[in-house]
Short mmCIF file of C-alpha atoms in Angstrom, two decimals:
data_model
loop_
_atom_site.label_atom_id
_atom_site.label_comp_id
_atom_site.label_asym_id
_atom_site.label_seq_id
_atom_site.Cartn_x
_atom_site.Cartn_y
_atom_site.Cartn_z
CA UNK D 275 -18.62 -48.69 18.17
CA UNK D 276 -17.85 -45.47 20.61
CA UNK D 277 -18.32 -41.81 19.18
CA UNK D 278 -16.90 -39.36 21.09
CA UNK D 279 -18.41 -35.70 21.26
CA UNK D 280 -16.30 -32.71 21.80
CA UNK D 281 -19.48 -30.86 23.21
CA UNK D 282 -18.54 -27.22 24.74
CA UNK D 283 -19.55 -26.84 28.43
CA UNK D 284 -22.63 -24.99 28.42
CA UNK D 285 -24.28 -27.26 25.91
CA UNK D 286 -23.28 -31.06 27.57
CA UNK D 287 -26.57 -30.89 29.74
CA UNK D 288 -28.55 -30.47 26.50
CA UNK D 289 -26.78 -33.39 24.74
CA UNK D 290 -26.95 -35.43 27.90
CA UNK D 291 -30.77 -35.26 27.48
CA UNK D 292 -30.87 -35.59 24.17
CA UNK D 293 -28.96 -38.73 23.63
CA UNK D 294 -30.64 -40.30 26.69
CA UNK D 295 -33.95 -39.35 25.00
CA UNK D 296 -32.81 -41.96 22.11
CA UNK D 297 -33.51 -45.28 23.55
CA UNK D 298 -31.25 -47.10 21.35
CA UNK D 299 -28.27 -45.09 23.02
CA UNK D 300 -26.30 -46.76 26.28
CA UNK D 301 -23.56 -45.19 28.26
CA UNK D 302 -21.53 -48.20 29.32
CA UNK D 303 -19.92 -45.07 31.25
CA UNK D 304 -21.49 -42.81 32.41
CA UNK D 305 -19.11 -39.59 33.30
CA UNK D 306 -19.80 -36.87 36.09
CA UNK D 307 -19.62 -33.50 34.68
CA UNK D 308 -18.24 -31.00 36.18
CA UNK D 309 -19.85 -27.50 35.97
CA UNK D 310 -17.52 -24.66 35.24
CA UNK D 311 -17.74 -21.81 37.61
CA UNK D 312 -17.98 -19.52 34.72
CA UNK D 313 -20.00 -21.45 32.45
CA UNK D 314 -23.42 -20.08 32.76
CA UNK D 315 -25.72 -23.46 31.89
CA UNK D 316 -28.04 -22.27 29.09
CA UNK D 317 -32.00 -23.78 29.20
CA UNK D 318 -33.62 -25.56 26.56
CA UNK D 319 -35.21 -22.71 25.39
CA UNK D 320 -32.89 -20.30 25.24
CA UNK D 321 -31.03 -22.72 23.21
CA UNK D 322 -33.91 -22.57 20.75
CA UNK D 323 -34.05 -19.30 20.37
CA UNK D 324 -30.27 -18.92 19.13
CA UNK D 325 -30.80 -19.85 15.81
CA UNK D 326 -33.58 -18.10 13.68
CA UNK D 327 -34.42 -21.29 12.14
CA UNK D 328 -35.26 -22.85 15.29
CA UNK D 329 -37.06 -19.74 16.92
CA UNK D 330 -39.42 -19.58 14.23
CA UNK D 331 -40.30 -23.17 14.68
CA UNK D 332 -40.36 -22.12 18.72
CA UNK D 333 -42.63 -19.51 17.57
CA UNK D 334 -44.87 -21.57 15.34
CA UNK D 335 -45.27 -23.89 18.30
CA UNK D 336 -46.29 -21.45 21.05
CA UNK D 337 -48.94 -20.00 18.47
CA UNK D 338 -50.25 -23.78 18.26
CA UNK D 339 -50.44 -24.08 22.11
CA UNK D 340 -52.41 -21.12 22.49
CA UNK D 341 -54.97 -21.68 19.62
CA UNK D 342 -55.30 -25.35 21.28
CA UNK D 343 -53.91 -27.18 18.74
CA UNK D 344 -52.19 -29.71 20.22
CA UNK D 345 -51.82 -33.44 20.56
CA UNK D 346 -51.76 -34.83 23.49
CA UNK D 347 -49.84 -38.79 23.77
CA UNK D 348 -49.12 -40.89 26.99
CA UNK D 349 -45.67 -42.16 27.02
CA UNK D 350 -45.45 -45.76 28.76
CA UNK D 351 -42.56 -46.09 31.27
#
């Protein structure tokens, strides 16, 4: 099966990562993007913080970290 994204310009680093991230996901093809002049590339968290929903969560998270609640976990290679 083959789904095909139409993911705008400043986002297809993000989704690049993301779907890599899934390790069920293979790209038989991979494809060089090409950057846009114009396109300013947007970071992960600035991405988070344009939707409320997701900057609260941000938020929420932060808070965590600095109380010291966190978990840490080793990932295996």
């Amino acid at each position: 099966m083959e789904i095909v994204f139409d993911v705008p310009a400043d986002r297809v680093a993000f989704m690049l990562e993301m779907l890599s991230s899934i390790n069920y996901v293979k790209n038989p093809r991979p494809r060089r993007v090409r950057k846009s002049a114009d396109v300013k590339e947007q970071d992960t968290t600035e991405y988070l913080l344009s939707s409320e929903a997701n900057a609260e969560s941000l938020r929420r998270s932060i808070a965590q970290l600095r109380r010291g609640e966190v978990v840490q976990v080793e990932i295996a290679d």
